[in-house]
PDB file of C-alpha atoms in Angstrom:
ATOM      1  CA  MET A   1      44.654  33.183-220.346  1.00  0.00           C
ATOM      2  CA  GLN A   2      43.420  31.894-216.634  1.00  0.00           C
ATOM      3  CA  PHE A   3      46.092  31.048-214.278  1.00  0.00           C
ATOM      4  CA  LEU A   4      45.177  28.530-211.453  1.00  0.00           C
ATOM      5  CA  THR A   5      46.391  29.683-208.384  1.00  0.00           C
ATOM      6  CA  PRO A   6      46.687  27.280-205.006  1.00  0.00           C
ATOM      7  CA  TYR A   7      43.415  28.869-204.142  1.00  0.00           C
ATOM      8  CA  THR A   8      41.507  28.032-207.452  1.00  0.00           C
ATOM      9  CA  THR A   9      42.980  24.779-207.592  1.00  0.00           C
ATOM     10  CA  VAL A  10      41.628  24.369-203.688  1.00  0.00           C
ATOM     11  CA  ALA A  11      38.268  25.857-204.862  1.00  0.00           C
ATOM     12  CA  ALA A  12      37.946  23.601-207.867  1.00  0.00           C
ATOM     13  CA  THR A  13      38.379  20.516-205.350  1.00  0.00           C
ATOM     14  CA  GLU A  14      36.213  21.355-202.531  1.00  0.00           C
ATOM     15  CA  ILE A  15      33.290  21.824-206.262  1.00  0.00           C
ATOM     16  CA  ARG A  16      34.429  18.182-207.558  1.00  0.00           C
ATOM     17  CA  MET A  17      34.409  16.047-203.408  1.00  0.00           C
ATOM     18  CA  ASP A  18      30.714  18.007-202.489  1.00  0.00           C
ATOM     19  CA  ASP A  19      29.164  16.780-205.341  1.00  0.00           C
ATOM     20  CA  LEU A  20      30.716  13.595-205.018  1.00  0.00           C
ATOM     21  CA  HIS A  21      29.260  13.519-201.338  1.00  0.00           C
ATOM     22  CA  TRP A  22      26.303  14.694-202.496  1.00  0.00           C
ATOM     23  CA  THR A  23      25.814  11.729-204.450  1.00  0.00           C
ATOM     24  CA  SER A  24      26.742   9.318-202.718  1.00  0.00           C
ATOM     25  CA  VAL A  25      24.239  10.112-200.602  1.00  0.00           C
ATOM     26  CA  LEU A  26      21.573  10.130-203.007  1.00  0.00           C
ATOM     27  CA  LYS A  27      22.841   6.796-203.900  1.00  0.00           C
ATOM     28  CA  LEU A  28      22.878   5.529-200.540  1.00  0.00           C
ATOM     29  CA  ALA A  29      19.150   7.032-199.822  1.00  0.00           C
ATOM     30  CA  ALA A  30      18.215   5.155-202.904  1.00  0.00           C
ATOM     31  CA  THR A  31      20.142   2.532-201.787  1.00  0.00           C
ATOM     32  CA  THR A  32      18.058   2.066-198.364  1.00  0.00           C
ATOM     33  CA  GLY A  33      14.532   3.065-199.733  1.00  0.00           C
ATOM     34  CA  ILE A  34      14.872   0.053-201.743  1.00  0.00           C
ATOM     35  CA  PHE A  35      15.530  -1.927-199.458  1.00  0.00           C
ATOM     36  CA  THR A  36      13.444  -0.510-196.213  1.00  0.00           C
ATOM     37  CA  THR A  37      10.763  -1.143-199.048  1.00  0.00           C
ATOM     38  CA  ILE A  38      11.906  -4.762-199.212  1.00  0.00           C
ATOM     39  CA  LEU A  39      11.965  -5.191-196.203  1.00  0.00           C
ATOM     40  CA  THR A  40       8.205  -3.816-195.259  1.00  0.00           C
ATOM     41  CA  LEU A  41       7.474  -5.944-197.566  1.00  0.00           C
ATOM     42  CA  SER A  42       8.486  -9.305-196.132  1.00  0.00           C
ATOM     43  CA  VAL A  43       7.468  -8.674-192.634  1.00  0.00           C
ATOM     44  CA  SER A  44       3.747  -7.932-194.015  1.00  0.00           C
ATOM     45  CA  TRP A  45       3.970 -11.338-196.046  1.00  0.00           C
ATOM     46  CA  LEU A  46       4.781 -13.223-193.356  1.00  0.00           C
ATOM     47  CA  ARG A  47       2.535 -12.062-191.017  1.00  0.00           C
ATOM     48  CA  ASP A  48       0.107 -12.579-193.625  1.00  0.00           C
ATOM     49  CA  TRP A  49       1.823 -15.926-194.156  1.00  0.00           C
ATOM     50  CA  TRP A  50       1.589 -16.342-190.241  1.00  0.00           C
ATOM     51  CA  ARG A  51      -1.327 -15.554-190.008  1.00  0.00           C
ATOM     52  CA  ASP A  52      -3.806 -17.542-192.866  1.00  0.00           C
ATOM     53  CA  LYS A  53      -2.025 -20.145-191.183  1.00  0.00           C
ATOM     54  CA  SER A  54      -3.334 -19.761-187.792  1.00  0.00           C
ATOM     55  CA  ARG A  55      -6.120 -19.167-189.521  1.00  0.00           C
ATOM     56  CA  LYS A  56      -6.161 -22.333-190.830  1.00  0.00           C
ATOM     57  CA  LYS A  57      -5.224 -24.620-187.924  1.00  0.00           C
ATOM     58  CA  THR A  58      -7.757 -22.764-186.117  1.00  0.00           C
ATOM     59  CA  GLU A  59     -10.649 -24.001-188.379  1.00  0.00           C
ATOM     60  CA  ALA A  60      -9.154 -27.904-188.912  1.00  0.00           C
ATOM     61  CA  THR A  61      -9.037 -28.145-185.428  1.00  0.00           C
ATOM     62  CA  TYR A  62     -12.363 -27.166-184.585  1.00  0.00           C
ATOM     63  CA  LEU A  63     -14.168 -28.900-187.566  1.00  0.00           C
ATOM     64  CA  ALA A  64     -12.459 -31.817-186.479  1.00  0.00           C
ATOM     65  CA  LEU A  65     -13.892 -31.458-182.842  1.00  0.00           C
ATOM     66  CA  ARG A  66     -17.187 -30.981-184.302  1.00  0.00           C
ATOM     67  CA  LEU A  67     -16.913 -34.596-185.932  1.00  0.00           C
ATOM     68  CA  ALA A  68     -15.894 -36.006-183.677  1.00  0.00           C
ATOM     69  CA  VAL A  69     -18.018 -35.097-181.239  1.00  0.00           C
ATOM     70  CA  ILE A  70     -20.735 -35.774-184.028  1.00  0.00           C
ATOM     71  CA  LEU A  71     -19.003 -39.860-184.224  1.00  0.00           C
ATOM     72  CA  GLU A  72     -19.450 -40.206-180.639  1.00  0.00           C
ATOM     73  CA  GLN A  73     -22.683 -40.147-180.542  1.00  0.00           C
ATOM     74  CA  PHE A  74     -22.931 -42.087-183.441  1.00  0.00           C
ATOM     75  CA  VAL A  75     -21.054 -44.926-181.230  1.00  0.00           C
ATOM     76  CA  GLY A  76     -23.188 -44.537-178.263  1.00  0.00           C
ATOM     77  CA  GLN A  77     -26.121 -45.695-180.732  1.00  0.00           C
ATOM     78  CA  CYS A  78     -24.783 -48.575-182.100  1.00  0.00           C
ATOM     79  CA  ALA A  79     -24.056 -49.542-178.447  1.00  0.00           C
ATOM     80  CA  TYR A  80     -27.728 -49.181-176.971  1.00  0.00           C
ATOM     81  CA  ARG A  81     -28.609 -50.133-180.239  1.00  0.00           C
ATOM     82  CA  ALA A  82     -26.204 -53.565-180.789  1.00  0.00           C
ATOM     83  CA  TRP A  83     -27.050 -53.883-177.091  1.00  0.00           C
ATOM     84  CA  HIS A  84     -31.164 -54.166-177.546  1.00  0.00           C
ATOM     85  CA  ASP A  85     -30.210 -56.620-180.843  1.00  0.00           C
ATOM     86  CA  GLU A  86     -28.621 -59.082-178.614  1.00  0.00           C
ATOM     87  CA  VAL A  87     -32.339 -59.164-176.903  1.00  0.00           C
ATOM     88  CA  ASP A  88     -34.660 -59.038-179.775  1.00  0.00           C
ATOM     89  CA  LEU A  89     -32.565 -62.367-181.122  1.00  0.00           C
ATOM     90  CA  ARG A  90     -32.439 -64.177-178.334  1.00  0.00           C
ATOM     91  CA  GLU A  91     -36.704 -63.487-178.279  1.00  0.00           C
ATOM     92  CA  GLY A  92     -36.985 -64.867-181.456  1.00  0.00           C
ATOM     93  CA  ARG A  93     -37.429 -60.694-183.085  1.00  0.00           C
ATOM     94  CA  GLU A  94     -36.341 -59.540-186.628  1.00  0.00           C
ATOM     95  CA  LEU A  95     -34.079 -57.062-186.439  1.00  0.00           C
ATOM     96  CA  GLY A  96     -34.597 -54.060-188.409  1.00  0.00           C
ATOM     97  CA  TYR A  97     -32.653 -52.710-191.537  1.00  0.00           C
ATOM     98  CA  LYS A  98     -31.825 -48.614-191.238  1.00  0.00           C
ATOM     99  CA  LEU A  99     -28.105 -48.575-188.620  1.00  0.00           C
ATOM    100  CA  PRO A 100     -28.793 -45.850-186.053  1.00  0.00           C
ATOM    101  CA  THR A 101     -28.686 -42.720-187.829  1.00  0.00           C
ATOM    102  CA  LEU A 102     -25.211 -40.808-188.038  1.00  0.00           C
ATOM    103  CA  THR A 103     -26.019 -36.762-187.773  1.00  0.00           C
ATOM    104  CA  CYS A 104     -25.613 -34.537-190.377  1.00  0.00           C
ATOM    105  CA  TYR A 105     -21.707 -32.726-191.393  1.00  0.00           C
ATOM    106  CA  PRO A 106     -21.171 -29.418-191.197  1.00  0.00           C
ATOM    107  CA  PRO A 107     -21.858 -28.494-194.814  1.00  0.00           C
ATOM    108  CA  ASP A 108     -19.246 -27.706-196.692  1.00  0.00           C
ATOM    109  CA  ALA A 109     -17.030 -24.349-196.560  1.00  0.00           C
ATOM    110  CA  ALA A 110     -13.282 -23.091-195.943  1.00  0.00           C
ATOM    111  CA  ASP A 111     -12.594 -25.417-192.655  1.00  0.00           C
ATOM    112  CA  TRP A 112     -13.425 -28.137-194.557  1.00  0.00           C
ATOM    113  CA  LYS A 113     -10.059 -26.995-196.836  1.00  0.00           C
ATOM    114  CA  SER A 114      -7.913 -26.241-194.095  1.00  0.00           C
ATOM    115  CA  PHE A 115      -9.832 -30.096-192.641  1.00  0.00           C
ATOM    116  CA  TYR A 116      -8.735 -31.662-195.315  1.00  0.00           C
ATOM    117  CA  GLU A 117      -4.664 -29.856-196.020  1.00  0.00           C
ATOM    118  CA  ARG A 118      -4.427 -31.292-192.797  1.00  0.00           C
ATOM    119  CA  ASN A 119      -4.434 -34.109-193.206  1.00  0.00           C
ATOM    120  CA  SER A 120      -5.930 -35.684-197.042  1.00  0.00           C
ATOM    121  CA  LYS A 121      -6.754 -39.254-195.747  1.00  0.00           C
ATOM    122  CA  LEU A 122      -8.164 -39.248-192.165  1.00  0.00           C
ATOM    123  CA  ALA A 123     -10.168 -37.030-194.286  1.00  0.00           C
ATOM    124  CA  GLY A 124     -10.813 -39.262-196.949  1.00  0.00           C
ATOM    125  CA  GLN A 125     -12.330 -42.056-194.818  1.00  0.00           C
ATOM    126  CA  VAL A 126     -14.229 -39.713-192.380  1.00  0.00           C
ATOM    127  CA  LEU A 127     -16.037 -38.885-195.563  1.00  0.00           C
ATOM    128  CA  SER A 128     -16.825 -42.359-196.747  1.00  0.00           C
ATOM    129  CA  PHE A 129     -17.911 -43.111-193.375  1.00  0.00           C
ATOM    130  CA  PRO A 130     -22.353 -41.813-194.245  1.00  0.00           C
ATOM    131  CA  ASN A 131     -22.056 -43.725-198.174  1.00  0.00           C
ATOM    132  CA  GLU A 132     -20.440 -46.619-195.752  1.00  0.00           C
ATOM    133  CA  ILE A 133     -22.959 -46.906-194.042  1.00  0.00           C
ATOM    134  CA  ALA A 134     -25.580 -46.527-196.914  1.00  0.00           C
ATOM    135  CA  SER A 135     -23.708 -49.533-197.933  1.00  0.00           C
ATOM    136  CA  ALA A 136     -24.526 -51.538-194.813  1.00  0.00           C
ATOM    137  CA  GLU A 137     -28.232 -50.543-194.574  1.00  0.00           C
ATOM    138  CA  ILE A 138     -28.890 -52.146-198.127  1.00  0.00           C
ATOM    139  CA  LEU A 139     -26.654 -55.687-197.687  1.00  0.00           C
ATOM    140  CA  SER A 140     -28.595 -55.606-194.275  1.00  0.00           C
ATOM    141  CA  GLN A 141     -31.854 -55.184-196.404  1.00  0.00           C
ATOM    142  CA  PHE A 142     -30.274 -57.808-199.190  1.00  0.00           C
ATOM    143  CA  GLN A 143     -29.864 -60.776-196.809  1.00  0.00           C
ATOM    144  CA  GLY A 144     -32.812 -60.462-194.749  1.00  0.00           C
ATOM    145  CA  THR A 145     -35.016 -60.647-198.448  1.00  0.00           C
ATOM    146  CA  ARG A 146     -33.243 -62.359-200.253  1.00  0.00           C
ATOM    147  CA  GLU A 147     -31.137 -65.013-197.740  1.00  0.00           C
ATOM    148  CA  GLY A 148     -33.037 -64.883-194.836  1.00  0.00           C
ATOM    149  CA  ASN A 149     -30.153 -63.215-192.776  1.00  0.00           C
ATOM    150  CA  TYR A 150     -32.038 -61.605-190.329  1.00  0.00           C
ATOM    151  CA  PHE A 151     -30.056 -60.857-188.156  1.00  0.00           C
ATOM    152  CA  ALA A 152     -26.903 -58.859-190.987  1.00  0.00           C
ATOM    153  CA  SER A 153     -28.029 -55.545-190.076  1.00  0.00           C
ATOM    154  CA  ALA A 154     -26.885 -56.467-186.169  1.00  0.00           C
ATOM    155  CA  ASN A 155     -23.504 -57.452-187.396  1.00  0.00           C
ATOM    156  CA  GLU A 156     -23.466 -53.851-189.414  1.00  0.00           C
ATOM    157  CA  VAL A 157     -24.104 -52.150-186.213  1.00  0.00           C
ATOM    158  CA  ILE A 158     -21.269 -53.698-184.601  1.00  0.00           C
ATOM    159  CA  VAL A 159     -18.925 -52.838-187.437  1.00  0.00           C
ATOM    160  CA  ALA A 160     -20.213 -49.306-187.988  1.00  0.00           C
ATOM    161  CA  GLY A 161     -20.384 -48.154-183.948  1.00  0.00           C
ATOM    162  CA  VAL A 162     -16.662 -49.812-183.941  1.00  0.00           C
ATOM    163  CA  LYS A 163     -15.612 -47.975-187.010  1.00  0.00           C
ATOM    164  CA  ALA A 164     -17.023 -44.598-185.805  1.00  0.00           C
ATOM    165  CA  TRP A 165     -15.502 -45.067-182.543  1.00  0.00           C
ATOM    166  CA  ARG A 166     -11.955 -45.350-184.334  1.00  0.00           C
ATOM    167  CA  LEU A 167     -12.958 -42.632-186.337  1.00  0.00           C
ATOM    168  CA  ALA A 168     -13.632 -40.245-183.521  1.00  0.00           C
ATOM    169  CA  GLN A 169     -10.653 -41.269-181.376  1.00  0.00           C
ATOM    170  CA  ALA A 170      -8.085 -39.924-184.493  1.00  0.00           C
ATOM    171  CA  LEU A 171      -9.584 -36.912-185.095  1.00  0.00           C
ATOM    172  CA  ARG A 172      -8.671 -36.216-180.623  1.00  0.00           C
ATOM    173  CA  LYS A 173      -5.413 -37.328-181.451  1.00  0.00           C
ATOM    174  CA  ASN A 174      -4.278 -35.622-184.601  1.00  0.00           C
ATOM    175  CA  TYR A 175      -5.497 -32.584-183.736  1.00  0.00           C
ATOM    176  CA  ASP A 176      -4.655 -33.051-180.055  1.00  0.00           C
ATOM    177  CA  LEU A 177      -7.677 -32.906-178.933  1.00  0.00           C
ATOM    178  CA  ASP A 178      -8.859 -34.205-175.299  1.00  0.00           C
ATOM    179  CA  ALA A 179      -9.689 -37.902-175.198  1.00  0.00           C
ATOM    180  CA  ILE A 180     -13.255 -38.924-174.374  1.00  0.00           C
ATOM    181  CA  VAL A 181     -14.871 -42.189-172.390  1.00  0.00           C
ATOM    182  CA  ILE A 182     -17.976 -43.567-173.908  1.00  0.00           C
ATOM    183  CA  PRO A 183     -19.780 -46.524-171.932  1.00  0.00           C
ATOM    184  CA  HIS A 184     -19.783 -49.642-173.121  1.00  0.00           C
ATOM    185  CA  VAL A 185     -18.290 -49.059-175.898  1.00  0.00           C
ATOM    186  CA  ASP A 186     -15.503 -52.095-174.031  1.00  0.00           C
ATOM    187  CA  SER A 187     -18.673 -54.772-175.448  1.00  0.00           C
ATOM    188  CA  LEU A 188     -18.554 -52.793-179.210  1.00  0.00           C
ATOM    189  CA  GLU A 189     -14.739 -53.985-179.225  1.00  0.00           C
ATOM    190  CA  ALA A 190     -15.208 -57.453-177.727  1.00  0.00           C
ATOM    191  CA  ALA A 191     -18.656 -58.061-180.376  1.00  0.00           C
ATOM    192  CA  HIS A 192     -16.342 -56.975-182.559  1.00  0.00           C
ATOM    193  CA  LYS A 193     -13.256 -59.506-182.374  1.00  0.00           C
ATOM    194  CA  LYS A 194     -15.678 -62.199-182.000  1.00  0.00           C
ATOM    195  CA  LEU A 195     -17.090 -61.441-185.652  1.00  0.00           C
ATOM    196  CA  GLN A 196     -13.846 -61.653-186.287  1.00  0.00           C
ATOM    197  CA  LYS A 197     -13.355 -64.710-185.664  1.00  0.00           C
ATOM    198  CA  ARG A 198     -16.167 -66.097-187.565  1.00  0.00           C
ATOM    199  CA  ASP A 199     -15.236 -67.423-191.311  1.00  0.00           C
ATOM    200  CA  GLU A 200     -18.252 -66.016-192.960  1.00  0.00           C
ATOM    201  CA  TYR A 201     -17.956 -62.948-191.561  1.00  0.00           C
ATOM    202  CA  ALA A 202     -18.574 -60.318-194.316  1.00  0.00           C
ATOM    203  CA  THR A 203     -19.579 -56.567-193.881  1.00  0.00           C
ATOM    204  CA  ALA A 204     -20.941 -54.202-195.808  1.00  0.00           C
ATOM    205  CA  PHE A 205     -17.929 -52.355-194.359  1.00  0.00           C
ATOM    206  CA  ASP A 206     -15.260 -54.226-195.291  1.00  0.00           C
ATOM    207  CA  ASP A 207     -16.573 -54.672-199.399  1.00  0.00           C
ATOM    208  CA  TYR A 208     -17.031 -50.838-199.410  1.00  0.00           C
ATOM    209  CA  ALA A 209     -12.900 -50.537-197.725  1.00  0.00           C
ATOM    210  CA  LYS A 210     -11.445 -52.478-200.677  1.00  0.00           C
ATOM    211  CA  ALA A 211     -13.402 -51.703-203.263  1.00  0.00           C
ATOM    212  CA  ILE A 212     -11.720 -47.848-202.768  1.00  0.00           C
TER     213      ILE A 212
END
């Protein structure tokens, strides 16, 4: 029979306290490790998310700038063409059916998706604009060959120029780009207002807008 002495009781108690101490340490270490892992993964995810967001914003903004420049170039061509058409009509010359040429947009890539995510409505309007120009040319040719309206393209040029100018301005405003001034845009807008006051006013751009 073994007798427990005060020394034996104290030693046993110390062993149990040591066991409890190491168990707590291990649990704390495991908990801390999990927390550290979660924290590390969260920070990494946030960093990647912010980097991806910044990249998409830069891509969309740069594409918006390129598109605005393309549209503004087209506006300048329309302003010159409108002045040229006015002179030709005054001198009794027939006009052609083609509108000024819109430079091709940059090829489809990841930046287009970033551009669409930023402002889907504006992206749709910009992408539809070349189709509107093609429709205007077809209408001008039809009116000229079938209806004897040889100045139809002059109206379409004016409307196309104003539409391109408004799209370019919207791009610069929505993507925080510096505004610019294009010579003779005021004359285009003034001619557009005169067109709108006519009872027979109608262009392919209006018909296209109603169809979509």
